Amino acid sequence: MARSGLIELEAVLAIVRRGSFRAAALELGVSTTALSNAIGKLERQLGIRLFNRTTRSVSLTDAGRTFVGQVGPALDTITTAMDMARAQQETPSGTLRINAFATAAREILSPLILEFLRRHPRVHVDLVTEGRLVDIVAEGFDLGVRTADLVPSDTIAIPLGFVRRFAVVAAPSYFRDREIPRVPPDLHGHPCIRIRLPNGALYRWHFEKDGQAVQIDVAGPITLDEASLSRMAVLAGVGIGFFMEPDIRDDLAAGRLVRILQDWTPPLAPLCLYYPNRRNPSAAFTAFIRLAREVAASNGATDRAAT
């Protein structure tokens, strides 16, 4: 037996509310004949009579009363769910899930995510940071943030335009009785804060100048896997550290850290917000993309559409 649709069920409840086929037809915006045909079709599918009908009145049968008692609350629940879904298409609400690596999350948190939450307080952002690359669709994320060279080619990408580069720094006190490194190999003569990657490997510090790329496997008294911990160690004068520039920008401005080898740390690939091409996006998703494009435009960046 084919399952009846919501229209037939709504028709039954409208007749019960209004007490007549004519009044129910007016409420639903259909003809009395169309309404009668819909009820007849439903009764045939169910194999029962729902209404006792005469030319003057209409009333539920015993089977009809049982049916309405069960269908009514269920239809109210369905209607509420549909209204809530429609509301998310009109007013930004619900949850947006975003995947990013930690340094990218720190860069976009204030100018993009926190600004978005200020504008749209009914939206909850679930920001997940991890070092590994993930399939954002398969793992249930709405959006991802990666450097441009790591964004899947079948997605829509918005380069966010943040200037990104590495920074090699130390506390001013560290260099009081030490020579400042002039080229990357000079780091071999200094204690450095070693970096452990999410896969367990030790990170080799990357440098480039005039097309010449250099990787240095530094040595030092401590190995850490989190930038905030490395910053604490460097500020304490333990050794030289290697960071994304935004992570220590305030320390540089305040003179708590000094920068070295700056000519060996050119700009990196830009950060991109990316997402699969989708139909019927929620209002929250649309609003977030709109703000991301505002941020990109203010930074002089342009979109890369999916191919």
PDB file of C-alpha atoms in Angstrom:
ATOM      1  CA  MET A   1       0.000   0.000   0.000  1.00  0.00           C
ATOM      2  CA  ALA A   2       1.348   3.420  -0.932  1.00  0.00           C
ATOM      3  CA  ARG A   3       1.962   5.687   2.052  1.00  0.00           C
ATOM      4  CA  SER A   4      -0.277   8.734   2.208  1.00  0.00           C
ATOM      5  CA  GLY A   5       1.317  12.170   2.039  1.00  0.00           C
ATOM      6  CA  LEU A   6       1.076  15.093   4.404  1.00  0.00           C
ATOM      7  CA  ILE A   7      -1.566  16.759   2.241  1.00  0.00           C
ATOM      8  CA  GLU A   8      -4.130  14.007   2.883  1.00  0.00           C
ATOM      9  CA  LEU A   9      -3.333  13.987   6.609  1.00  0.00           C
ATOM     10  CA  GLU A  10      -3.639  17.772   6.830  1.00  0.00           C
ATOM     11  CA  ALA A  11      -6.959  17.492   5.001  1.00  0.00           C
ATOM     12  CA  VAL A  12      -8.331  15.085   7.617  1.00  0.00           C
ATOM     13  CA  LEU A  13      -7.359  17.385  10.484  1.00  0.00           C
ATOM     14  CA  ALA A  14      -8.764  20.457   8.689  1.00  0.00           C
ATOM     15  CA  ILE A  15     -12.162  18.741   8.331  1.00  0.00           C
ATOM     16  CA  VAL A  16     -12.107  17.858  12.029  1.00  0.00           C
ATOM     17  CA  ARG A  17     -11.241  21.464  12.947  1.00  0.00           C
ATOM     18  CA  ARG A  18     -13.804  23.080  10.665  1.00  0.00           C
ATOM     19  CA  GLY A  19     -16.602  20.525  10.948  1.00  0.00           C
ATOM     20  CA  SER A  20     -17.322  20.465   7.212  1.00  0.00           C
ATOM     21  CA  PHE A  21     -15.655  19.672   3.907  1.00  0.00           C
ATOM     22  CA  ARG A  22     -16.556  23.098   2.512  1.00  0.00           C
ATOM     23  CA  ALA A  23     -14.953  25.064   5.361  1.00  0.00           C
ATOM     24  CA  ALA A  24     -11.883  22.796   5.336  1.00  0.00           C
ATOM     25  CA  ALA A  25     -11.512  23.267   1.571  1.00  0.00           C
ATOM     26  CA  LEU A  26     -11.583  27.049   2.024  1.00  0.00           C
ATOM     27  CA  GLU A  27      -8.892  26.830   4.744  1.00  0.00           C
ATOM     28  CA  LEU A  28      -6.643  24.688   2.579  1.00  0.00           C
ATOM     29  CA  GLY A  29      -7.262  26.695  -0.606  1.00  0.00           C
ATOM     30  CA  VAL A  30      -8.601  23.778  -2.641  1.00  0.00           C
ATOM     31  CA  SER A  31     -11.971  22.876  -4.110  1.00  0.00           C
ATOM     32  CA  THR A  32     -14.450  20.794  -2.158  1.00  0.00           C
ATOM     33  CA  THR A  33     -14.258  18.151  -4.886  1.00  0.00           C
ATOM     34  CA  ALA A  34     -10.468  17.935  -4.643  1.00  0.00           C
ATOM     35  CA  LEU A  35     -10.699  17.622  -0.876  1.00  0.00           C
ATOM     36  CA  SER A  36     -13.325  14.908  -1.095  1.00  0.00           C
ATOM     37  CA  ASN A  37     -11.208  13.006  -3.626  1.00  0.00           C
ATOM     38  CA  ALA A  38      -8.126  13.244  -1.344  1.00  0.00           C
ATOM     39  CA  ILE A  39     -10.075  11.851   1.615  1.00  0.00           C
ATOM     40  CA  GLY A  40     -11.542   9.092  -0.546  1.00  0.00           C
ATOM     41  CA  LYS A  41      -8.070   8.142  -1.739  1.00  0.00           C
ATOM     42  CA  LEU A  42      -6.767   8.001   1.837  1.00  0.00           C
ATOM     43  CA  GLU A  43      -9.730   5.907   2.995  1.00  0.00           C
ATOM     44  CA  ARG A  44      -9.116   3.445   0.166  1.00  0.00           C
ATOM     45  CA  GLN A  45      -5.434   3.177   1.078  1.00  0.00           C
ATOM     46  CA  LEU A  46      -6.239   2.603   4.745  1.00  0.00           C
ATOM     47  CA  GLY A  47      -9.151   0.276   4.054  1.00  0.00           C
ATOM     48  CA  ILE A  48     -11.374   2.101   6.542  1.00  0.00           C
ATOM     49  CA  ARG A  49     -13.951   4.892   6.521  1.00  0.00           C
ATOM     50  CA  LEU A  50     -12.778   7.960   8.413  1.00  0.00           C
ATOM     51  CA  PHE A  51     -15.916  10.104   8.191  1.00  0.00           C
ATOM     52  CA  ASN A  52     -19.671   9.605   8.279  1.00  0.00           C
ATOM     53  CA  ARG A  53     -21.002  12.059   5.713  1.00  0.00           C
ATOM     54  CA  THR A  54     -24.430  13.347   4.849  1.00  0.00           C
ATOM     55  CA  THR A  55     -25.500  16.403   2.868  1.00  0.00           C
ATOM     56  CA  ARG A  56     -25.897  18.285   6.175  1.00  0.00           C
ATOM     57  CA  SER A  57     -23.104  17.059   8.449  1.00  0.00           C
ATOM     58  CA  VAL A  58     -19.827  15.217   8.785  1.00  0.00           C
ATOM     59  CA  SER A  59     -18.478  13.298  11.789  1.00  0.00           C
ATOM     60  CA  LEU A  60     -15.625  10.936  12.543  1.00  0.00           C
ATOM     61  CA  THR A  61     -16.174   7.205  12.628  1.00  0.00           C
ATOM     62  CA  ASP A  62     -14.750   5.215  15.551  1.00  0.00           C
ATOM     63  CA  ALA A  63     -11.828   4.234  13.331  1.00  0.00           C
ATOM     64  CA  GLY A  64     -11.468   7.881  12.301  1.00  0.00           C
ATOM     65  CA  ARG A  65     -11.290   9.069  15.906  1.00  0.00           C
ATOM     66  CA  THR A  66      -8.537   6.530  16.647  1.00  0.00           C
ATOM     67  CA  PHE A  67      -6.671   7.560  13.501  1.00  0.00           C
ATOM     68  CA  VAL A  68      -6.865  11.302  14.274  1.00  0.00           C
ATOM     69  CA  GLY A  69      -5.797  10.707  17.869  1.00  0.00           C
ATOM     70  CA  GLN A  70      -2.586   9.107  16.630  1.00  0.00           C
ATOM     71  CA  VAL A  71      -1.925  11.208  13.545  1.00  0.00           C
ATOM     72  CA  GLY A  72      -2.643  14.627  15.071  1.00  0.00           C
ATOM     73  CA  PRO A  73       0.320  14.805  17.506  1.00  0.00           C
ATOM     74  CA  ALA A  74       2.659  13.242  14.951  1.00  0.00           C
ATOM     75  CA  LEU A  75       1.673  15.779  12.314  1.00  0.00           C
ATOM     76  CA  ASP A  76       2.166  18.620  14.812  1.00  0.00           C
ATOM     77  CA  THR A  77       5.709  17.357  15.434  1.00  0.00           C
ATOM     78  CA  ILE A  78       6.408  17.150  11.693  1.00  0.00           C
ATOM     79  CA  THR A  79       5.000  20.623  11.102  1.00  0.00           C
ATOM     80  CA  THR A  80       7.124  22.068  13.913  1.00  0.00           C
ATOM     81  CA  ALA A  81      10.246  20.414  12.473  1.00  0.00           C
ATOM     82  CA  MET A  82       9.486  21.810   9.006  1.00  0.00           C
ATOM     83  CA  ASP A  83       8.890  25.293  10.425  1.00  0.00           C
ATOM     84  CA  MET A  84      12.213  25.152  12.278  1.00  0.00           C
ATOM     85  CA  ALA A  85      13.986  24.043   9.099  1.00  0.00           C
ATOM     86  CA  ARG A  86      12.439  26.920   7.162  1.00  0.00           C
ATOM     87  CA  ALA A  87      13.455  29.334   9.912  1.00  0.00           C
ATOM     88  CA  GLN A  88      17.100  28.305   9.479  1.00  0.00           C
ATOM     89  CA  GLN A  89      16.791  29.377   5.847  1.00  0.00           C
ATOM     90  CA  GLU A  90      15.649  32.836   6.928  1.00  0.00           C
ATOM     91  CA  THR A  91      17.484  33.689  10.158  1.00  0.00           C
ATOM     92  CA  PRO A  92      21.047  32.484  10.868  1.00  0.00           C
ATOM     93  CA  SER A  93      20.780  29.844  13.602  1.00  0.00           C
ATOM     94  CA  GLY A  94      21.902  26.322  14.368  1.00  0.00           C
ATOM     95  CA  THR A  95      25.478  25.013  14.313  1.00  0.00           C
ATOM     96  CA  LEU A  96      28.341  25.487  11.862  1.00  0.00           C
ATOM     97  CA  ARG A  97      31.158  22.925  12.090  1.00  0.00           C
ATOM     98  CA  ILE A  98      34.577  24.109  10.899  1.00  0.00           C
ATOM     99  CA  ASN A  99      37.813  22.109  10.652  1.00  0.00           C
ATOM    100  CA  ALA A 100      41.190  23.871  10.676  1.00  0.00           C
ATOM    101  CA  PHE A 101      44.748  23.318  11.788  1.00  0.00           C
ATOM    102  CA  ALA A 102      45.584  25.115  15.002  1.00  0.00           C
ATOM    103  CA  THR A 103      47.635  28.009  13.627  1.00  0.00           C
ATOM    104  CA  ALA A 104      44.952  28.760  11.033  1.00  0.00           C
ATOM    105  CA  ALA A 105      42.247  28.701  13.709  1.00  0.00           C
ATOM    106  CA  ARG A 106      44.180  31.230  15.774  1.00  0.00           C
ATOM    107  CA  GLU A 107      44.507  33.525  12.763  1.00  0.00           C
ATOM    108  CA  ILE A 108      40.830  33.502  11.804  1.00  0.00           C
ATOM    109  CA  LEU A 109      39.314  33.382  15.303  1.00  0.00           C
ATOM    110  CA  SER A 110      39.054  37.103  16.001  1.00  0.00           C
ATOM    111  CA  PRO A 111      38.545  38.699  12.558  1.00  0.00           C
ATOM    112  CA  LEU A 112      36.176  36.049  11.220  1.00  0.00           C
ATOM    113  CA  ILE A 113      34.625  33.654  13.746  1.00  0.00           C
ATOM    114  CA  LEU A 114      34.215  35.989  16.724  1.00  0.00           C
ATOM    115  CA  GLU A 115      32.974  38.771  14.460  1.00  0.00           C
ATOM    116  CA  PHE A 116      30.460  36.333  12.957  1.00  0.00           C
ATOM    117  CA  LEU A 117      29.179  35.381  16.423  1.00  0.00           C
ATOM    118  CA  ARG A 118      28.787  39.055  17.324  1.00  0.00           C
ATOM    119  CA  ARG A 119      26.620  39.560  14.251  1.00  0.00           C
ATOM    120  CA  HIS A 120      24.655  36.325  14.578  1.00  0.00           C
ATOM    121  CA  PRO A 121      24.253  35.354  18.241  1.00  0.00           C
ATOM    122  CA  ARG A 122      21.813  32.515  17.454  1.00  0.00           C
ATOM    123  CA  VAL A 123      24.527  30.515  15.670  1.00  0.00           C
ATOM    124  CA  HIS A 124      26.859  28.111  17.457  1.00  0.00           C
ATOM    125  CA  VAL A 125      30.286  27.529  15.871  1.00  0.00           C
ATOM    126  CA  ASP A 126      31.960  24.177  16.526  1.00  0.00           C
ATOM    127  CA  LEU A 127      35.630  24.749  15.618  1.00  0.00           C
ATOM    128  CA  VAL A 128      37.768  21.601  15.554  1.00  0.00           C
ATOM    129  CA  THR A 129      41.550  21.955  15.271  1.00  0.00           C
ATOM    130  CA  GLU A 130      43.812  19.113  14.211  1.00  0.00           C
ATOM    131  CA  GLY A 131      47.021  18.666  12.278  1.00  0.00           C
ATOM    132  CA  ARG A 132      45.850  15.955   9.916  1.00  0.00           C
ATOM    133  CA  LEU A 133      44.072  16.645   6.648  1.00  0.00           C
ATOM    134  CA  VAL A 134      40.471  15.474   6.697  1.00  0.00           C
ATOM    135  CA  ASP A 135      37.667  15.019   4.197  1.00  0.00           C
ATOM    136  CA  ILE A 136      35.323  17.677   5.558  1.00  0.00           C
ATOM    137  CA  VAL A 137      32.277  16.164   3.842  1.00  0.00           C
ATOM    138  CA  ALA A 138      32.905  12.616   5.074  1.00  0.00           C
ATOM    139  CA  GLU A 139      33.561  13.823   8.622  1.00  0.00           C
ATOM    140  CA  GLY A 140      30.535  16.078   8.877  1.00  0.00           C
ATOM    141  CA  PHE A 141      32.078  19.540   8.643  1.00  0.00           C
ATOM    142  CA  ASP A 142      30.454  22.457   6.865  1.00  0.00           C
ATOM    143  CA  LEU A 143      33.732  24.264   6.129  1.00  0.00           C
ATOM    144  CA  GLY A 144      37.475  23.765   6.276  1.00  0.00           C
ATOM    145  CA  VAL A 145      40.472  26.094   6.594  1.00  0.00           C
ATOM    146  CA  ARG A 146      43.814  25.155   5.055  1.00  0.00           C
ATOM    147  CA  THR A 147      46.606  26.770   3.076  1.00  0.00           C
ATOM    148  CA  ALA A 148      45.812  27.206  -0.600  1.00  0.00           C
ATOM    149  CA  ASP A 149      48.110  24.382  -1.700  1.00  0.00           C
ATOM    150  CA  LEU A 150      46.223  21.869   0.483  1.00  0.00           C
ATOM    151  CA  VAL A 151      42.659  22.766  -0.537  1.00  0.00           C
ATOM    152  CA  PRO A 152      40.912  20.019  -2.592  1.00  0.00           C
ATOM    153  CA  SER A 153      40.485  21.052  -6.214  1.00  0.00           C
ATOM    154  CA  ASP A 154      36.781  20.125  -6.323  1.00  0.00           C
ATOM    155  CA  THR A 155      35.776  22.649  -3.671  1.00  0.00           C
ATOM    156  CA  ILE A 156      35.027  26.353  -3.621  1.00  0.00           C
ATOM    157  CA  ALA A 157      37.831  28.249  -1.910  1.00  0.00           C
ATOM    158  CA  ILE A 158      37.930  31.751  -0.489  1.00  0.00           C
ATOM    159  CA  PRO A 159      41.522  32.992  -0.014  1.00  0.00           C
ATOM    160  CA  LEU A 160      41.304  35.036   3.154  1.00  0.00           C
ATOM    161  CA  GLY A 161      44.291  37.216   2.374  1.00  0.00           C
ATOM    162  CA  PHE A 162      46.053  37.135   5.732  1.00  0.00           C
ATOM    163  CA  VAL A 163      49.808  37.760   5.343  1.00  0.00           C
ATOM    164  CA  ARG A 164      51.449  34.620   6.684  1.00  0.00           C
ATOM    165  CA  ARG A 165      55.088  33.864   7.317  1.00  0.00           C
ATOM    166  CA  PHE A 166      57.312  32.049   9.766  1.00  0.00           C
ATOM    167  CA  ALA A 167      59.176  33.936  12.466  1.00  0.00           C
ATOM    168  CA  VAL A 168      62.377  32.873  14.229  1.00  0.00           C
ATOM    169  CA  VAL A 169      62.603  34.584  17.609  1.00  0.00           C
ATOM    170  CA  ALA A 170      64.309  34.630  20.990  1.00  0.00           C
ATOM    171  CA  ALA A 171      64.112  36.646  24.191  1.00  0.00           C
ATOM    172  CA  PRO A 172      66.325  39.787  24.174  1.00  0.00           C
ATOM    173  CA  SER A 173      68.227  38.408  27.166  1.00  0.00           C
ATOM    174  CA  TYR A 174      69.165  35.314  25.170  1.00  0.00           C
ATOM    175  CA  PHE A 175      71.474  37.311  22.900  1.00  0.00           C
ATOM    176  CA  ARG A 176      73.268  39.293  25.624  1.00  0.00           C
ATOM    177  CA  ASP A 177      76.226  36.933  25.498  1.00  0.00           C
ATOM    178  CA  ARG A 178      75.526  35.054  22.255  1.00  0.00           C
ATOM    179  CA  GLU A 179      76.123  35.818  18.605  1.00  0.00           C
ATOM    180  CA  ILE A 180      73.016  36.408  16.479  1.00  0.00           C
ATOM    181  CA  PRO A 181      72.569  33.785  13.699  1.00  0.00           C
ATOM    182  CA  ARG A 182      72.959  35.352  10.246  1.00  0.00           C
ATOM    183  CA  VAL A 183      72.072  32.331   8.073  1.00  0.00           C
ATOM    184  CA  PRO A 184      69.997  29.224   8.911  1.00  0.00           C
ATOM    185  CA  PRO A 185      73.000  26.866   9.418  1.00  0.00           C
ATOM    186  CA  ASP A 186      74.138  29.151  12.272  1.00  0.00           C
ATOM    187  CA  LEU A 187      71.255  27.690  14.292  1.00  0.00           C
ATOM    188  CA  HIS A 188      73.302  24.536  14.799  1.00  0.00           C
ATOM    189  CA  GLY A 189      75.334  26.481  17.344  1.00  0.00           C
ATOM    190  CA  HIS A 190      72.278  27.444  19.428  1.00  0.00           C
ATOM    191  CA  PRO A 191      69.765  25.647  21.655  1.00  0.00           C
ATOM    192  CA  CYS A 192      66.410  25.633  19.874  1.00  0.00           C
ATOM    193  CA  ILE A 193      62.888  24.651  20.860  1.00  0.00           C
ATOM    194  CA  ARG A 194      62.171  21.503  18.865  1.00  0.00           C
ATOM    195  CA  ILE A 195      58.712  20.964  17.351  1.00  0.00           C
ATOM    196  CA  ARG A 196      56.901  17.623  17.262  1.00  0.00           C
ATOM    197  CA  LEU A 197      54.295  17.246  14.494  1.00  0.00           C
ATOM    198  CA  PRO A 198      50.878  15.579  15.001  1.00  0.00           C
ATOM    199  CA  ASN A 199      52.196  12.409  13.311  1.00  0.00           C
ATOM    200  CA  GLY A 200      55.038  12.197  15.836  1.00  0.00           C
ATOM    201  CA  ALA A 201      57.815  13.316  13.491  1.00  0.00           C
ATOM    202  CA  LEU A 202      60.180  16.149  14.406  1.00  0.00           C
ATOM    203  CA  TYR A 203      59.698  19.265  12.332  1.00  0.00           C
ATOM    204  CA  ARG A 204      62.635  20.556  10.289  1.00  0.00           C
ATOM    205  CA  TRP A 205      62.664  24.346  10.257  1.00  0.00           C
ATOM    206  CA  HIS A 206      61.970  25.679   6.752  1.00  0.00           C
ATOM    207  CA  PHE A 207      63.754  28.667   5.231  1.00  0.00           C
ATOM    208  CA  GLU A 208      63.951  30.223   1.782  1.00  0.00           C
ATOM    209  CA  LYS A 209      65.844  33.094   0.179  1.00  0.00           C
ATOM    210  CA  ASP A 210      66.313  34.040  -3.479  1.00  0.00           C
ATOM    211  CA  GLY A 211      64.801  30.721  -4.534  1.00  0.00           C
ATOM    212  CA  GLN A 212      67.105  28.724  -2.286  1.00  0.00           C
ATOM    213  CA  ALA A 213      65.238  26.472   0.163  1.00  0.00           C
ATOM    214  CA  VAL A 214      66.910  25.222   3.326  1.00  0.00           C
ATOM    215  CA  GLN A 215      65.659  22.839   6.021  1.00  0.00           C
ATOM    216  CA  ILE A 216      67.391  22.745   9.384  1.00  0.00           C
ATOM    217  CA  ASP A 217      67.102  19.867  11.852  1.00  0.00           C
ATOM    218  CA  VAL A 218      67.687  21.909  14.997  1.00  0.00           C
ATOM    219  CA  ALA A 219      68.812  20.611  18.378  1.00  0.00           C
ATOM    220  CA  GLY A 220      67.838  21.822  21.799  1.00  0.00           C
ATOM    221  CA  PRO A 221      66.920  21.023  25.393  1.00  0.00           C
ATOM    222  CA  ILE A 222      63.167  20.531  24.903  1.00  0.00           C
ATOM    223  CA  THR A 223      60.685  19.212  22.333  1.00  0.00           C
ATOM    224  CA  LEU A 224      57.114  20.527  22.353  1.00  0.00           C
ATOM    225  CA  ASP A 225      54.007  19.995  20.251  1.00  0.00           C
ATOM    226  CA  GLU A 226      52.020  23.151  21.025  1.00  0.00           C
ATOM    227  CA  ALA A 227      52.864  26.728  20.028  1.00  0.00           C
ATOM    228  CA  SER A 228      51.790  28.309  23.322  1.00  0.00           C
ATOM    229  CA  LEU A 229      54.176  26.039  25.228  1.00  0.00           C
ATOM    230  CA  SER A 230      57.017  26.860  22.838  1.00  0.00           C
ATOM    231  CA  ARG A 231      56.310  30.552  23.330  1.00  0.00           C
ATOM    232  CA  MET A 232      56.594  30.159  27.113  1.00  0.00           C
ATOM    233  CA  ALA A 233      59.945  28.416  26.747  1.00  0.00           C
ATOM    234  CA  VAL A 234      61.322  31.091  24.428  1.00  0.00           C
ATOM    235  CA  LEU A 235      60.136  33.924  26.656  1.00  0.00           C
ATOM    236  CA  ALA A 236      61.937  32.209  29.547  1.00  0.00           C
ATOM    237  CA  GLY A 237      65.200  32.371  27.573  1.00  0.00           C
ATOM    238  CA  VAL A 238      65.501  28.592  27.048  1.00  0.00           C
ATOM    239  CA  GLY A 239      66.417  28.978  23.390  1.00  0.00           C
ATOM    240  CA  ILE A 240      65.379  30.083  19.909  1.00  0.00           C
ATOM    241  CA  GLY A 241      61.859  29.329  18.683  1.00  0.00           C
ATOM    242  CA  PHE A 242      60.167  28.910  15.311  1.00  0.00           C
ATOM    243  CA  PHE A 243      56.564  30.164  15.027  1.00  0.00           C
ATOM    244  CA  MET A 244      53.859  31.379  12.727  1.00  0.00           C
ATOM    245  CA  GLU A 245      54.184  35.155  12.917  1.00  0.00           C
ATOM    246  CA  PRO A 246      50.675  35.853  14.315  1.00  0.00           C
ATOM    247  CA  ASP A 247      51.406  33.644  17.341  1.00  0.00           C
ATOM    248  CA  ILE A 248      54.122  35.997  18.598  1.00  0.00           C
ATOM    249  CA  ARG A 249      53.242  39.291  16.889  1.00  0.00           C
ATOM    250  CA  ASP A 250      52.231  40.987  20.153  1.00  0.00           C
ATOM    251  CA  ASP A 251      55.461  39.844  21.825  1.00  0.00           C
ATOM    252  CA  LEU A 252      57.508  41.367  19.012  1.00  0.00           C
ATOM    253  CA  ALA A 253      55.591  44.645  19.215  1.00  0.00           C
ATOM    254  CA  ALA A 254      56.088  44.781  22.986  1.00  0.00           C
ATOM    255  CA  GLY A 255      59.806  43.963  22.760  1.00  0.00           C
ATOM    256  CA  ARG A 256      59.452  40.723  24.707  1.00  0.00           C
ATOM    257  CA  LEU A 257      60.941  38.860  21.727  1.00  0.00           C
ATOM    258  CA  VAL A 258      63.376  39.785  18.966  1.00  0.00           C
ATOM    259  CA  ARG A 259      63.280  38.443  15.448  1.00  0.00           C
ATOM    260  CA  ILE A 260      66.170  36.956  13.492  1.00  0.00           C
ATOM    261  CA  LEU A 261      66.658  35.506   9.990  1.00  0.00           C
ATOM    262  CA  GLN A 262      63.729  37.569   8.716  1.00  0.00           C
ATOM    263  CA  ASP A 263      65.149  37.668   5.199  1.00  0.00           C
ATOM    264  CA  TRP A 264      64.925  33.856   5.176  1.00  0.00           C
ATOM    265  CA  THR A 265      61.188  33.740   5.970  1.00  0.00           C
ATOM    266  CA  PRO A 266      59.242  35.004   2.908  1.00  0.00           C
ATOM    267  CA  PRO A 267      55.413  35.082   2.714  1.00  0.00           C
ATOM    268  CA  LEU A 268      53.678  31.700   2.608  1.00  0.00           C
ATOM    269  CA  ALA A 269      50.670  30.389   0.698  1.00  0.00           C
ATOM    270  CA  PRO A 270      47.496  32.178   1.876  1.00  0.00           C
ATOM    271  CA  LEU A 271      44.874  30.633   4.105  1.00  0.00           C
ATOM    272  CA  CYS A 272      41.678  29.553   2.383  1.00  0.00           C
ATOM    273  CA  LEU A 273      38.220  28.859   3.683  1.00  0.00           C
ATOM    274  CA  TYR A 274      36.777  26.066   1.539  1.00  0.00           C
ATOM    275  CA  TYR A 275      33.574  24.111   1.197  1.00  0.00           C
ATOM    276  CA  PRO A 276      31.852  21.732  -1.231  1.00  0.00           C
ATOM    277  CA  ASN A 277      29.459  23.172  -3.767  1.00  0.00           C
ATOM    278  CA  ARG A 278      26.054  22.859  -2.126  1.00  0.00           C
ATOM    279  CA  ARG A 279      22.419  23.616  -2.837  1.00  0.00           C
ATOM    280  CA  ASN A 280      19.976  25.178  -0.386  1.00  0.00           C
ATOM    281  CA  PRO A 281      22.550  26.287   2.210  1.00  0.00           C
ATOM    282  CA  SER A 282      21.299  27.386   5.611  1.00  0.00           C
ATOM    283  CA  ALA A 283      21.064  31.062   6.471  1.00  0.00           C
ATOM    284  CA  ALA A 284      23.944  30.598   8.929  1.00  0.00           C
ATOM    285  CA  PHE A 285      26.175  29.080   6.244  1.00  0.00           C
ATOM    286  CA  THR A 286      25.287  31.834   3.757  1.00  0.00           C
ATOM    287  CA  ALA A 287      25.981  34.560   6.334  1.00  0.00           C
ATOM    288  CA  PHE A 288      29.351  33.036   7.238  1.00  0.00           C
ATOM    289  CA  ILE A 289      30.415  32.881   3.586  1.00  0.00           C
ATOM    290  CA  ARG A 290      29.304  36.487   3.127  1.00  0.00           C
ATOM    291  CA  LEU A 291      31.473  37.617   6.042  1.00  0.00           C
ATOM    292  CA  ALA A 292      34.415  35.533   4.832  1.00  0.00           C
ATOM    293  CA  ARG A 293      34.226  37.306   1.482  1.00  0.00           C
ATOM    294  CA  GLU A 294      34.120  40.666   3.275  1.00  0.00           C
ATOM    295  CA  VAL A 295      37.291  39.721   5.150  1.00  0.00           C
ATOM    296  CA  ALA A 296      38.895  38.489   1.936  1.00  0.00           C
ATOM    297  CA  ALA A 297      38.012  41.683   0.073  1.00  0.00           C
ATOM    298  CA  SER A 298      39.412  43.842   2.877  1.00  0.00           C
ATOM    299  CA  ASN A 299      42.665  41.887   2.549  1.00  0.00           C
ATOM    300  CA  GLY A 300      42.718  42.167  -1.254  1.00  0.00           C
ATOM    301  CA  ALA A 301      42.003  38.480  -1.916  1.00  0.00           C
ATOM    302  CA  THR A 302      39.636  36.885  -4.450  1.00  0.00           C
ATOM    303  CA  ASP A 303      37.670  33.627  -4.643  1.00  0.00           C
ATOM    304  CA  ARG A 304      38.655  30.420  -6.410  1.00  0.00           C
ATOM    305  CA  ALA A 305      35.592  28.662  -7.739  1.00  0.00           C
ATOM    306  CA  ALA A 306      35.276  24.891  -7.948  1.00  0.00           C
ATOM    307  CA  THR A 307      36.084  23.301 -11.297  1.00  0.00           C
TER     308      THR A 307
END
